[in-house]
Coordinates of C-alpha atoms and ligand atoms in Angstrom, one line a residue:
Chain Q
X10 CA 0.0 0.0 0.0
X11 CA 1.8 3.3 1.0
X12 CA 5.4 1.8 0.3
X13 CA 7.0 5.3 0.7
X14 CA 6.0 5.7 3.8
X15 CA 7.5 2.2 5.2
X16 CA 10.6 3.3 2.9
X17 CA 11.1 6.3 4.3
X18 CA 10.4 5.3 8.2
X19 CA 12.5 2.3 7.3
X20 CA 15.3 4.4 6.1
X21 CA 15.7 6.4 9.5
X22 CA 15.0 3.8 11.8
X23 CA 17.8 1.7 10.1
X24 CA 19.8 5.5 10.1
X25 CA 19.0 5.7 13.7
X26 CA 20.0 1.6 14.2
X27 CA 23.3 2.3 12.5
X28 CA 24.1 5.1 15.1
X29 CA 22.5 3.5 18.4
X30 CA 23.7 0.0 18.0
X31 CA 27.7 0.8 17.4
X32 CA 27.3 3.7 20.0
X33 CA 25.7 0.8 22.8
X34 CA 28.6 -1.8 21.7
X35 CA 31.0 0.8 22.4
X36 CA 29.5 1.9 25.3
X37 CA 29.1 -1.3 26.9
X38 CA 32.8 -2.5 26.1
X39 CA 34.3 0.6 27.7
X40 CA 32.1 -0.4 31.0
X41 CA 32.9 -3.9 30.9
X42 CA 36.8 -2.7 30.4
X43 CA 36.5 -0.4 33.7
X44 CA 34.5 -3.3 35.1
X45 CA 38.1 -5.5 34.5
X46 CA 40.3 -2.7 35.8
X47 CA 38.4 -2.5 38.8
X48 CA 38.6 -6.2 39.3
X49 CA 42.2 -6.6 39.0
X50 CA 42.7 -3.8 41.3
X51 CA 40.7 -5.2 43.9
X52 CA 42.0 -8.8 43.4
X53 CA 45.6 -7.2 43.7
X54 CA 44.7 -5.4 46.7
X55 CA 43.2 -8.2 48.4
X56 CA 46.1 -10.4 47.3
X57 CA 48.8 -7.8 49.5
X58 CA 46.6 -7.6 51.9
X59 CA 46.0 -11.3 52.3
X60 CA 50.1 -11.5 52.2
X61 CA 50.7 -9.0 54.8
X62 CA 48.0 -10.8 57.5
X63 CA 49.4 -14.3 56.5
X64 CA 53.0 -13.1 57.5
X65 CA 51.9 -12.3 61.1
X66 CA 49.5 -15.4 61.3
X67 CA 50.1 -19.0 62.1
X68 CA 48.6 -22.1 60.2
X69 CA 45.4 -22.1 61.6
X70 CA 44.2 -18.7 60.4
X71 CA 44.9 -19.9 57.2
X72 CA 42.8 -22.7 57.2
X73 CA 40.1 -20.2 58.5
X74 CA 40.9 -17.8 56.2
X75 CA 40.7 -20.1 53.1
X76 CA 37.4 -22.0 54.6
X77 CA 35.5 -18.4 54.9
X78 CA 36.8 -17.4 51.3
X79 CA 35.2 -20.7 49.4
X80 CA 32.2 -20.7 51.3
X81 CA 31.3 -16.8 51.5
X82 CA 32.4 -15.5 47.8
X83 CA 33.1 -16.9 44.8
X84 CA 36.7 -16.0 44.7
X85 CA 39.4 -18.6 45.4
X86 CA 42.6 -18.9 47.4
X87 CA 45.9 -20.8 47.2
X88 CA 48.6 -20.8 49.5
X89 CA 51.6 -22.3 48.7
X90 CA 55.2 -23.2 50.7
X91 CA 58.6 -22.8 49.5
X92 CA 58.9 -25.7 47.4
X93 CA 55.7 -24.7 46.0
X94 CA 53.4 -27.6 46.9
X95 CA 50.2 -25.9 47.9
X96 CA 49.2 -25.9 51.8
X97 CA 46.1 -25.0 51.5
X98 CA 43.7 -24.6 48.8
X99 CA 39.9 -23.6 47.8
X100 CA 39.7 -25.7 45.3
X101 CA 41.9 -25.6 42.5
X102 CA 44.4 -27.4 43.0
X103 CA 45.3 -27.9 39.5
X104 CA 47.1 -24.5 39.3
X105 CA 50.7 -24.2 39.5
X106 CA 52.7 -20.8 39.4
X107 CA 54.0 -19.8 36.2
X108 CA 57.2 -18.5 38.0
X109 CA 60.0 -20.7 39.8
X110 CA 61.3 -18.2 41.3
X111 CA 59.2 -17.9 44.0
X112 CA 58.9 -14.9 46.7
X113 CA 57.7 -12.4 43.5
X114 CA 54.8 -10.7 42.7
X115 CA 52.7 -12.1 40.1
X116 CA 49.4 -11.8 38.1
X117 CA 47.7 -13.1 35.1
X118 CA 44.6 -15.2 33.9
X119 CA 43.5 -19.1 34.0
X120 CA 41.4 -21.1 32.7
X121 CA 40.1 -23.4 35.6
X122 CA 39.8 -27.2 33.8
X123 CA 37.0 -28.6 35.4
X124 CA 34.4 -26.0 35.1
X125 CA 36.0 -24.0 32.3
X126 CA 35.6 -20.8 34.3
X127 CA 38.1 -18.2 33.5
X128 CA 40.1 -16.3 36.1
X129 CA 42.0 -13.4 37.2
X130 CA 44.5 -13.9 39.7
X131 CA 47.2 -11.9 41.7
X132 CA 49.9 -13.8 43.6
X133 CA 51.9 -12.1 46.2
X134 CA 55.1 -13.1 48.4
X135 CA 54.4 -13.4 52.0
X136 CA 57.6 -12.9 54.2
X137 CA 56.8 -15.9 56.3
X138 CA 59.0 -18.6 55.9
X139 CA 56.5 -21.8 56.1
X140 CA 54.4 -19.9 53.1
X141 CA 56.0 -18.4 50.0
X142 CA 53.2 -17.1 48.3
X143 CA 49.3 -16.2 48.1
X144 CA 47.0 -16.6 44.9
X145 CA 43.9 -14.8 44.9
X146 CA 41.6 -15.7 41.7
X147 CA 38.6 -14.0 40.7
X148 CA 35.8 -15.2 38.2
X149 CA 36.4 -12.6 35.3
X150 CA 32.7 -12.5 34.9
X151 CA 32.1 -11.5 38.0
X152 CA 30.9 -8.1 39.2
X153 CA 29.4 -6.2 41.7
X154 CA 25.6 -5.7 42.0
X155 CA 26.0 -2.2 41.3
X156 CA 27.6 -2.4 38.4
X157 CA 25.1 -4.9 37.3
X158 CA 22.5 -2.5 37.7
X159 CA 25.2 0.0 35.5
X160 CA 24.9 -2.5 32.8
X161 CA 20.9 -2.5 33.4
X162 CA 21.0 0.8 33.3
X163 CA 22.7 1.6 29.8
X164 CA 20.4 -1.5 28.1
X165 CA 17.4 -0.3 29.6
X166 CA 18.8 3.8 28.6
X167 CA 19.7 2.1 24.9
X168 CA 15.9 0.7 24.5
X169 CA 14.2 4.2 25.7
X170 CA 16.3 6.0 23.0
X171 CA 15.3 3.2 20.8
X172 CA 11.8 3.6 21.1
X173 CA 12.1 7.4 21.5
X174 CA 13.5 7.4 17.9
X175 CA 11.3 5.1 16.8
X176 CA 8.0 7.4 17.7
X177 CA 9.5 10.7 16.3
X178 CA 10.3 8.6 12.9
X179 CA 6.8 7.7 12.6
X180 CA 5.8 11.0 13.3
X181 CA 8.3 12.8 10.6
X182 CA 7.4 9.9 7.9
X183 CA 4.3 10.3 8.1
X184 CA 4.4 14.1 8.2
X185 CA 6.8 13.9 5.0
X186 CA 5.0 11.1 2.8
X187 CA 1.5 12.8 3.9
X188 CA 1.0 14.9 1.0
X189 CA 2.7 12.6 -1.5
X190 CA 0.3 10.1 -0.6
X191 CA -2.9 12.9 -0.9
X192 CA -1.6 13.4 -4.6
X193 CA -1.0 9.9 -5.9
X194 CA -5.0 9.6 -4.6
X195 CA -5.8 13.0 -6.7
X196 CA -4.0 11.6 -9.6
X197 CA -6.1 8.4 -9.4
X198 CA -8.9 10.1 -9.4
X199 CA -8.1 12.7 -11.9
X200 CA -6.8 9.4 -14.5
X201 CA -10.5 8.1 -13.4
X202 CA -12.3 11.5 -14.6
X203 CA -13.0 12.8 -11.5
X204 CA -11.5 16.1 -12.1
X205 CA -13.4 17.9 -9.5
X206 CA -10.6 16.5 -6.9
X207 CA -7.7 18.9 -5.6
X208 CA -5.1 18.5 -3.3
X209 CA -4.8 20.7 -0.2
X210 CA -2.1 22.7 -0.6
X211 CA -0.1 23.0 3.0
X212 CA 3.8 23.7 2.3
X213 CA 5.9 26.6 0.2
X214 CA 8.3 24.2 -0.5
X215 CA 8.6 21.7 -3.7
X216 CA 5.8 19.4 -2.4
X217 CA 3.5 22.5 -2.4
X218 CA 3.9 23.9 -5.7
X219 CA 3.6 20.1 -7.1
X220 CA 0.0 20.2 -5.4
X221 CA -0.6 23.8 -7.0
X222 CA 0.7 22.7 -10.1
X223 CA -1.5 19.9 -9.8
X224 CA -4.6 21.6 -9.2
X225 CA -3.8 24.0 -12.2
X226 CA -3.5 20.8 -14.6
X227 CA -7.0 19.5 -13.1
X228 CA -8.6 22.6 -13.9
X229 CA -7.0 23.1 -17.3
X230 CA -7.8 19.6 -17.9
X231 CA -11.6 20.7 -17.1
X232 CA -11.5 23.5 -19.0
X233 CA -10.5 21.6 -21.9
X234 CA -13.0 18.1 -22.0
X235 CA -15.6 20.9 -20.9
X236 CA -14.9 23.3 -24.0
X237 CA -14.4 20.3 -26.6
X238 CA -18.0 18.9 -25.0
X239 CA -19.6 22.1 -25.8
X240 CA -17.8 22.9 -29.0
X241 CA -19.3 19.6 -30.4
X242 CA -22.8 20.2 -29.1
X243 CA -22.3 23.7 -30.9
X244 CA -20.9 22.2 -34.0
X245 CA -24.0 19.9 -34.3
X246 CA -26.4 22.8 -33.3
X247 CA -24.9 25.0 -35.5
X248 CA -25.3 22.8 -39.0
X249 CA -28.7 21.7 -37.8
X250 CA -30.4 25.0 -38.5
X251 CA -29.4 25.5 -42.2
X252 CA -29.8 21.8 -42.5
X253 CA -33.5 21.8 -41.2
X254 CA -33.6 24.7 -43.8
X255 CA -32.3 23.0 -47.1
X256 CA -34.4 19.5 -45.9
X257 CA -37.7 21.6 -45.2
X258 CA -37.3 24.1 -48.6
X259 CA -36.0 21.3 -50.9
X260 CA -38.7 18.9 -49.6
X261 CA -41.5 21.2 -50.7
X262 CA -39.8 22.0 -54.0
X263 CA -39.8 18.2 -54.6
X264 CA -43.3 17.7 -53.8
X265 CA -44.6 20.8 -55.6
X266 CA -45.6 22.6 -52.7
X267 CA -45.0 25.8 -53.6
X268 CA -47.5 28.3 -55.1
X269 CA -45.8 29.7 -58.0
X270 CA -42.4 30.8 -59.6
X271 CA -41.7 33.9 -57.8
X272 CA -42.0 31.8 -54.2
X273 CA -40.1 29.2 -56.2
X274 CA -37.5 31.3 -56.7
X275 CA -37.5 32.3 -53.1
X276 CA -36.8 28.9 -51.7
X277 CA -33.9 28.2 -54.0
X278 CA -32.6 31.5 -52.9
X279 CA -33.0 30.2 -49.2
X280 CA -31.8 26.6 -49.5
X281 CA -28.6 28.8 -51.6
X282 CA -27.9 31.1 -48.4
X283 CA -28.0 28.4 -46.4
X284 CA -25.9 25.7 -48.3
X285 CA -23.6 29.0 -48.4
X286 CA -23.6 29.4 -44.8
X287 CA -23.0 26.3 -44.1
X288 CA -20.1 26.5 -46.7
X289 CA -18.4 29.0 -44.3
X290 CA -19.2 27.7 -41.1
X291 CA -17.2 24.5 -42.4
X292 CA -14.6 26.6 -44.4
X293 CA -13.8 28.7 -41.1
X294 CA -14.0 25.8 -38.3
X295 CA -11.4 24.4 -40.7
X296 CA -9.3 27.1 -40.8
X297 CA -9.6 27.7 -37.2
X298 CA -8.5 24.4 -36.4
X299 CA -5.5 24.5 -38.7
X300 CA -4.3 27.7 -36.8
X301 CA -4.3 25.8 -33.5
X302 CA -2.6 23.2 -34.9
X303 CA 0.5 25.5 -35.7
X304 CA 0.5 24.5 -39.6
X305 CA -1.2 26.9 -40.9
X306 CA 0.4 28.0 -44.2
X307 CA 1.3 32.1 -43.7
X308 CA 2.8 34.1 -47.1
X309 CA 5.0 36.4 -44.6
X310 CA 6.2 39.2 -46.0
X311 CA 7.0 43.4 -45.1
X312 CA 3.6 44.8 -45.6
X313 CA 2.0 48.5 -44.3
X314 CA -0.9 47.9 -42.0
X315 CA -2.1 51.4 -43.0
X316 CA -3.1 50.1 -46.4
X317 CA -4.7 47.1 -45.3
X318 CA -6.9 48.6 -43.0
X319 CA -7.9 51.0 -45.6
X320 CA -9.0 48.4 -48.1
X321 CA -10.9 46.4 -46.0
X322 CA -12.6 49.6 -44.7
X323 CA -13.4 50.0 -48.2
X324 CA -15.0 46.8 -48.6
X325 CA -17.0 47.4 -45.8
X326 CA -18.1 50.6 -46.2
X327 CA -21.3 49.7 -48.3
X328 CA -22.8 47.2 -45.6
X329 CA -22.3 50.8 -43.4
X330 CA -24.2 52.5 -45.8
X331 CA -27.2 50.9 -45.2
X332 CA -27.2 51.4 -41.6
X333 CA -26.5 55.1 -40.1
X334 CA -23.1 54.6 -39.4
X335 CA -20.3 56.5 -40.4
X336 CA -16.7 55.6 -41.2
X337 CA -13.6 57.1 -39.8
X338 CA -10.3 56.3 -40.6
X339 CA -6.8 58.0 -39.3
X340 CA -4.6 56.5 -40.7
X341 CA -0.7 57.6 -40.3
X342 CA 1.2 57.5 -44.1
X343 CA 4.5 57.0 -42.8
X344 CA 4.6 54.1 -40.5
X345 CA 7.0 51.2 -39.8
X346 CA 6.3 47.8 -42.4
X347 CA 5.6 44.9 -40.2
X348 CA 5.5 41.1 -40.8
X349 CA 2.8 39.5 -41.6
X350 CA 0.2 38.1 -44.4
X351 CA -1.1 40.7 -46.3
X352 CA -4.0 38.1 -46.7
X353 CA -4.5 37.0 -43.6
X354 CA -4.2 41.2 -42.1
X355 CA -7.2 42.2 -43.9
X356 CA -8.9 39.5 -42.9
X357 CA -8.5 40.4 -39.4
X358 CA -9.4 44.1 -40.1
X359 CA -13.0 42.6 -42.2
X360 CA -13.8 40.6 -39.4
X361 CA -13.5 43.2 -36.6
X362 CA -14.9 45.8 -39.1
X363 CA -17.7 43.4 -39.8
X364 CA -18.4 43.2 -36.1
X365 CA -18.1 46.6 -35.5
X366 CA -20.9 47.4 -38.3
X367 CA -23.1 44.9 -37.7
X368 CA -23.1 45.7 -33.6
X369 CA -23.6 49.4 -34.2
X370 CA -27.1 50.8 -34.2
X371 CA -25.5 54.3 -35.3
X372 CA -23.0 56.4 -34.8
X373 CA -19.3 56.0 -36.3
X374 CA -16.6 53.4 -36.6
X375 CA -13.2 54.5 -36.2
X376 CA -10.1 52.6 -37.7
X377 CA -7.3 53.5 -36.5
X378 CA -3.3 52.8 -37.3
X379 CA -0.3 54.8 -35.8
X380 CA 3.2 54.1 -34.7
X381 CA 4.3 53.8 -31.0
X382 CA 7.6 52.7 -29.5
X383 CA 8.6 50.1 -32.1
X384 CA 5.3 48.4 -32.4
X385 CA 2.4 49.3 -35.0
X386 CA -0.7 49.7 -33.4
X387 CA -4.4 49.0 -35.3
X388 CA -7.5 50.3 -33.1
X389 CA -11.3 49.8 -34.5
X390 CA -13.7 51.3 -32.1
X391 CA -17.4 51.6 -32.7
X392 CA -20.2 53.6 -30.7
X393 CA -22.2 50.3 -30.9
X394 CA -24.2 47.8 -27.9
X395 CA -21.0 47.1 -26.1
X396 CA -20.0 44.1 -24.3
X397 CA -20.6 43.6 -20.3
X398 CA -17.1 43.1 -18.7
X399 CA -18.0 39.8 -17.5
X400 CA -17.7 38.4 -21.3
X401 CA -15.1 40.1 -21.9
X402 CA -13.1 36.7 -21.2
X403 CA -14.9 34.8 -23.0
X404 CA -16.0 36.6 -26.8
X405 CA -12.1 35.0 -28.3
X406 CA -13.4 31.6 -27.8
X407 CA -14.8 29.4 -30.8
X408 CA -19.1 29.8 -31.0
X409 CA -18.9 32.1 -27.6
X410 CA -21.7 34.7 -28.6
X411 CA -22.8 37.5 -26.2
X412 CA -26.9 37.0 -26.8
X413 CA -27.5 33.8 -28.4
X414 CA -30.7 34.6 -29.8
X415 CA -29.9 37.7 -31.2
X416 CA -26.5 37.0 -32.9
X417 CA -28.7 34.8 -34.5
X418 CA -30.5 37.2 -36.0
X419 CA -27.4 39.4 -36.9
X420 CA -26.2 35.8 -39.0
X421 CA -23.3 35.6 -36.9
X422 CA -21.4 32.1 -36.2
X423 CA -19.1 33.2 -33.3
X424 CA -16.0 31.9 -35.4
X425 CA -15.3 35.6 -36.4
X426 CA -13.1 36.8 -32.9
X427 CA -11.9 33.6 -32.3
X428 CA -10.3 33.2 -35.9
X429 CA -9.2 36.8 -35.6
X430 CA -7.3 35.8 -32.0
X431 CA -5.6 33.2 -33.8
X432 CA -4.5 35.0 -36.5
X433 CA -3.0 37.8 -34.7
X434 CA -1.1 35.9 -32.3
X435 CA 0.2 33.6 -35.3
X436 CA 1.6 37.1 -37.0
X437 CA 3.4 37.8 -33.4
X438 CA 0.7 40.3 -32.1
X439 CA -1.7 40.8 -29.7
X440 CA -5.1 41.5 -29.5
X441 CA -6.7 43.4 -26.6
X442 CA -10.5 44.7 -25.7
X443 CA -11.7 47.3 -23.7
X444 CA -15.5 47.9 -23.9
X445 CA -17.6 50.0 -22.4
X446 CA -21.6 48.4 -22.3
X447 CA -24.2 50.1 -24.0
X448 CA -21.4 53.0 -25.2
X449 CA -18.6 51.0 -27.6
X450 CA -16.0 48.9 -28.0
X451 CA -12.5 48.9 -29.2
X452 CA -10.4 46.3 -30.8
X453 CA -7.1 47.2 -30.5
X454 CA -4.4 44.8 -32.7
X455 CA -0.9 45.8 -31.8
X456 CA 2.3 44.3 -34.3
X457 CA 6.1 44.9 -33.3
X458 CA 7.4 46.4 -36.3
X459 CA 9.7 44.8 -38.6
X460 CA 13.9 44.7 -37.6
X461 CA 16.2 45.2 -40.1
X462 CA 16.6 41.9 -41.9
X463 CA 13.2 41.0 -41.9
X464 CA 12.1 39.1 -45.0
Chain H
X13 CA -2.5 11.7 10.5
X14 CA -5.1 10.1 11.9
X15 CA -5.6 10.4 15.9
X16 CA -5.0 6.4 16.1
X17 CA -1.2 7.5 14.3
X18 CA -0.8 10.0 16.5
X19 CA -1.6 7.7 19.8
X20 CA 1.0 5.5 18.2
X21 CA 3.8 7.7 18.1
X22 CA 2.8 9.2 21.4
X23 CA 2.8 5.7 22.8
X24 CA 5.9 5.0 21.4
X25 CA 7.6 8.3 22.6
X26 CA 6.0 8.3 26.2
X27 CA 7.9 4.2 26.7
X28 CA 10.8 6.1 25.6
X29 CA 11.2 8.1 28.0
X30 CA 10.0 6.3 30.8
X31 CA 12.3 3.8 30.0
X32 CA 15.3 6.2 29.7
X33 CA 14.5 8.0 33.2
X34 CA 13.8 4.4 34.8
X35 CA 17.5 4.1 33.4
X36 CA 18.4 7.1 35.0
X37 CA 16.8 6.3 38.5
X38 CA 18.1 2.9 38.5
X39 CA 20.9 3.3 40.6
X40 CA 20.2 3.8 44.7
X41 CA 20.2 6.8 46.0
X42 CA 18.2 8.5 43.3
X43 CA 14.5 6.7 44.3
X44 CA 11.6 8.3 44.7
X45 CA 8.8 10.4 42.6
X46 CA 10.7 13.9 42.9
X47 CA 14.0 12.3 41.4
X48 CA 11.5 10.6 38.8
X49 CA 9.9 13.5 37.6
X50 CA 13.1 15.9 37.9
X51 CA 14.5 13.7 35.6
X52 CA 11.9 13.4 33.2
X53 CA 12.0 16.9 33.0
X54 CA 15.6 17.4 32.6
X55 CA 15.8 14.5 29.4
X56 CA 12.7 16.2 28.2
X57 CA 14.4 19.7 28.4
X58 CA 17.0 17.7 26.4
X59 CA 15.2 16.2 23.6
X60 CA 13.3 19.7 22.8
X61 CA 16.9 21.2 22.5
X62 CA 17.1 20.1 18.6
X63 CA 13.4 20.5 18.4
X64 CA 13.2 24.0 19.2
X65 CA 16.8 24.6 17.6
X66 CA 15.6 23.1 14.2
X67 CA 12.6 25.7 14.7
X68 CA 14.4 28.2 15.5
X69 CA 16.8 27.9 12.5
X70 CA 13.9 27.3 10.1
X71 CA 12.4 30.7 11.4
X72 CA 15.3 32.4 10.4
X73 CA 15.8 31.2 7.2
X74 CA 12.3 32.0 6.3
X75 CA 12.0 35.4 7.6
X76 CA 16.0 36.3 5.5
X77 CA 14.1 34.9 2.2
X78 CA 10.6 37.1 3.0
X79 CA 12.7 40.2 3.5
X80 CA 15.1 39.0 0.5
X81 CA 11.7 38.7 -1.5
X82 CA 9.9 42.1 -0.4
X83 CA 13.7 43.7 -1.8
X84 CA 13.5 42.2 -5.1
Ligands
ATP23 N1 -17.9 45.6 -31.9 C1 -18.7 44.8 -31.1 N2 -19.6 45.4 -30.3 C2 -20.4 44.6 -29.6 N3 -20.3 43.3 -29.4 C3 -19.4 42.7 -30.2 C4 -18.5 43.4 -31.0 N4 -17.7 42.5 -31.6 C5 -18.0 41.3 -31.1 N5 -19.0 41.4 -30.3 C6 -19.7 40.3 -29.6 O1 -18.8 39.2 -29.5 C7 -19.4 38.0 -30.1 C8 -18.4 37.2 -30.8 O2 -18.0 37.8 -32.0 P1 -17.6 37.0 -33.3 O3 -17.1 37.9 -34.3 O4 -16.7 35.9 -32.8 O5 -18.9 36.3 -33.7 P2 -20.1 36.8 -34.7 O6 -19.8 38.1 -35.1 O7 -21.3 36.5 -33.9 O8 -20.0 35.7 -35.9 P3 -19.0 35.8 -37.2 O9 -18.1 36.9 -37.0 O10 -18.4 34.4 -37.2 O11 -20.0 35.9 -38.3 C9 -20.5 38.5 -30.9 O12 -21.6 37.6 -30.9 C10 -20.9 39.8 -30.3 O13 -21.9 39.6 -29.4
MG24 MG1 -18.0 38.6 -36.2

């Protein structure tokens, strides 16, 4: 299930394992080597003073002495004469001193042959002349009860640090892999479809911009499915109407319906516009998808945008005619060429031209083209309907039109802006709005203007 | 994190240290509930030494970058 987080805890405990474990071994070694010191000392010490009380005693307090000592501790005693024959012994009586030369001091370990135990033991001269020497052996294992409870002490220290270590890595794993976890869920869900989902964002830090950029992607990815969803229900909706048209008009014709040549006439004319319409519609959603697949064949050349603008005004100005509308153009003569499609350019000017005309009641259109700062700026502005801010965002997508029903009566297909976006931006410009509702609206194109060496 | 991960760690954390101040007490002469809890504190005082030091540091660090951020 959630690997990474036994990865990751796994990781520190065996970190923290690595640390711990050589630091106990040490630990425990350096008390175990003070442990030995301290027994040597004290078997040394016990061996002089052994020595020194043997030298003013007779025979039987040895006996005593040796009687008490294998009863009462686990230490042992030999006692041996001058010809080093032991006189009295606790119980090992296989040991024999490694030096002849008796009457010197001597320590050293043995390994006791019956029981296997190891020893430490300290001989010392006694200046007595019926005993030559005293052994005093310890067990090496042995040690006090308080340094048992030493020992204790650092195991039972060594666990608590242990476990200590072992809480906080849960802790900190779990913090860590928390988030990762949240987003591999998100990202299930968002594979699934689901791409409502979003991942709390909690930290600045690498894991928090991964959720933002996250989120983004799942909203984007909305945005998208929802706009091809509704681009296909307006596709269909759009060729239904002059569809419904041509079926209903050519149906009568075929049966005879109509009444005589002149209404004839009239619905060849219709099923005409309408088979034209349709004609465009499919002629510009093709186009428009060319442009956004970055083919889209261009004739780039240097070209002056004041000349452009000027023809298309003049093709337009005849559908202004017919309404009260005037056009204005100012036009600068000498301004920078720019790049672009001379084709494609008045294309862009018809269509906002076209809009302008056809969303003006009366009043003027302006056209606009001037010079500023290295970049050639195109305005057309109208005194027309306006468009509310709030679709402002939205007029340069493909079918977006402000009233449905009553673009429907001006013809429109709601291709126009979005082809005219397109266009621009594949020329290097921009495009920008500003509209004012119920007062006008301006289109303003803006082109940097062509460097030396532009072809 | 779920509480029952939390009650984990905590359980875990709170063995930890009563097993490294029964350590500590373990020796005679340091019995009783005032050397108990003295101790406690004093191995809590040093566990929340990197704690609050990591804090501390990471305080720091983020107030230099806002103040490097507002100057840019
Ligand atoms: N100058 C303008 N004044 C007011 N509204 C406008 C203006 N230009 C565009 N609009 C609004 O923006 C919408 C989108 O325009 P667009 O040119 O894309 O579509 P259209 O004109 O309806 O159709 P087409 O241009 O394809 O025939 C229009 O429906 C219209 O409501
Ligand atoms: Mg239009």
């Amino acid at each position: 299930m959630n690997t990474i987080f036994y990865k990751l805890g796994g990781a520190i405990t065996i970190l923290f394992l690595v640390v711990l474990l050589p630091l106990g071994f040490v630990m425990l070694e350096i008390f175990n080597n003070y442990n030995h010191t301290h027994l040597k000392e004290e078997t040394e010490e016990m061996a002089s003073q052994y020595a020194i009380m043997l030298s003013a005693a007779d025979r039987l307090d040895v006996d005593l002495l040796v009687d008490s000592m294998s009863t009462e501790t686990v230490r042992e005693i030999i006692v041996f004469d001058q010809t080093e024959t032991i006189i009295e012994s606790s119980g090992m009586e296989s040991f024999s001193p490694r030096k002849k030369s008796s009457g010197t001091e001597e320590i050293g370990s043995y390994i006791d042959p019956k029981t296997n135990q190891h020893y430490f033991y300290a001989g010392k001269p006694v200046l007595d002349n019926a005993i030559a020497s005293i052994y005093v052996f310890s067990p090496s294992n042995m040690m006090s009860s308080s340094a048992v409870r030493v020992q204790n002490a650092l195991w039972l220290s060594g666990l608590g640090s242990l476990l200590l270590a072992l809480g906080f890595t849960f802790i900190f794993s779990k913090k860590l892999t928390n988030p990762l976890q949240m987003m591999e869920k998100t990202a299930k869900k968002l594979a699934r479809g689901d791409l409502n989902t979003k991942v709390p964002v909690t930290t600045r830090d690498e894991l928090g911009s991964l959720a933002r950029s996250m989120n983004e992607l799942a909203r984007e990815l909305k945005r998208y499915r929802d706009n091809r969803r509704e681009f296909f229900s307006n596709v269909s909706h759009e060729f239904r109407t002059p569809l419904s048209y041509i079926q209903g008009y050519s149906h009568a014709l075929k049966n005879g319906l109509q009444q005589n040549e002149d209404q004839r006439q009239q619905f060849i004319h219709i099923i005409h516009d309408e088979a034209n319409r349709m004609n465009r519609l499919i002629e510009d959603l093709f186009e428009l998808s060319r442009m956004e697949e970055e083919r889209f064949p261009l004739e780039l050349e240097l070209v002056h945008l004041g000349h452009i603008a000027q023809k298309a005004v003049e093709k337009v100005r005849p559908s202004a005619g017919d309404k009260e509308i005037t056009l204005v153009t100012e036009i600068e003569e000498d301004i920078p060429d720019i790049v672009g499609d001379s084709f494609r350019l008045e294309q862009i000017f018809m269509n906002l031209l076209q809009n302008a005309v056809r969303y003006t009641e009366h009043g003027c259109v302006r056209v606009k083209v001037l010079a500023e700062d290295g970049k050639v700026i195109g305005t057309v502005s109208d005194t027309g309907l306006g468009i509310a801010s709030e679709e402002i965002p939205h007029i340069f997508e493909r079918f977006y039109r402000i009233e449905k029903s009553r673009a429907r009566d001006f013809g429109g297909t709601g291709l126009g802006l979005a082809i005219v976006k397109q266009l621009t931006e594949l020329q290097y410009g921009t495009i920008d709005v500003e509209s004012c509702d119920g007062k006008g609206t301006t289109f303003t194109l803006c082109f940097p203007e062509a460097r030396e060496g532009d072809e | 994190m779920k509480r029952v991960e939390w009650v984990i760690a905590s359980i875990f954390i709170a063995l930890g240290l009563h097993c490294l101040v029964m350590a500590g007490t373990l020796l005679p002469g340091t019995v009783g509930d005032p050397a108990y809890f003295s101790l406690l504190l004093r191995v809590c005082f040093w566990m929340g030494i990197p704690i609050l030091g990591g804090f501390v540091i990471y305080m720091i660090i983020m107030s230099i970058k806002k103040r490097k951020g507002k100057v840019l």
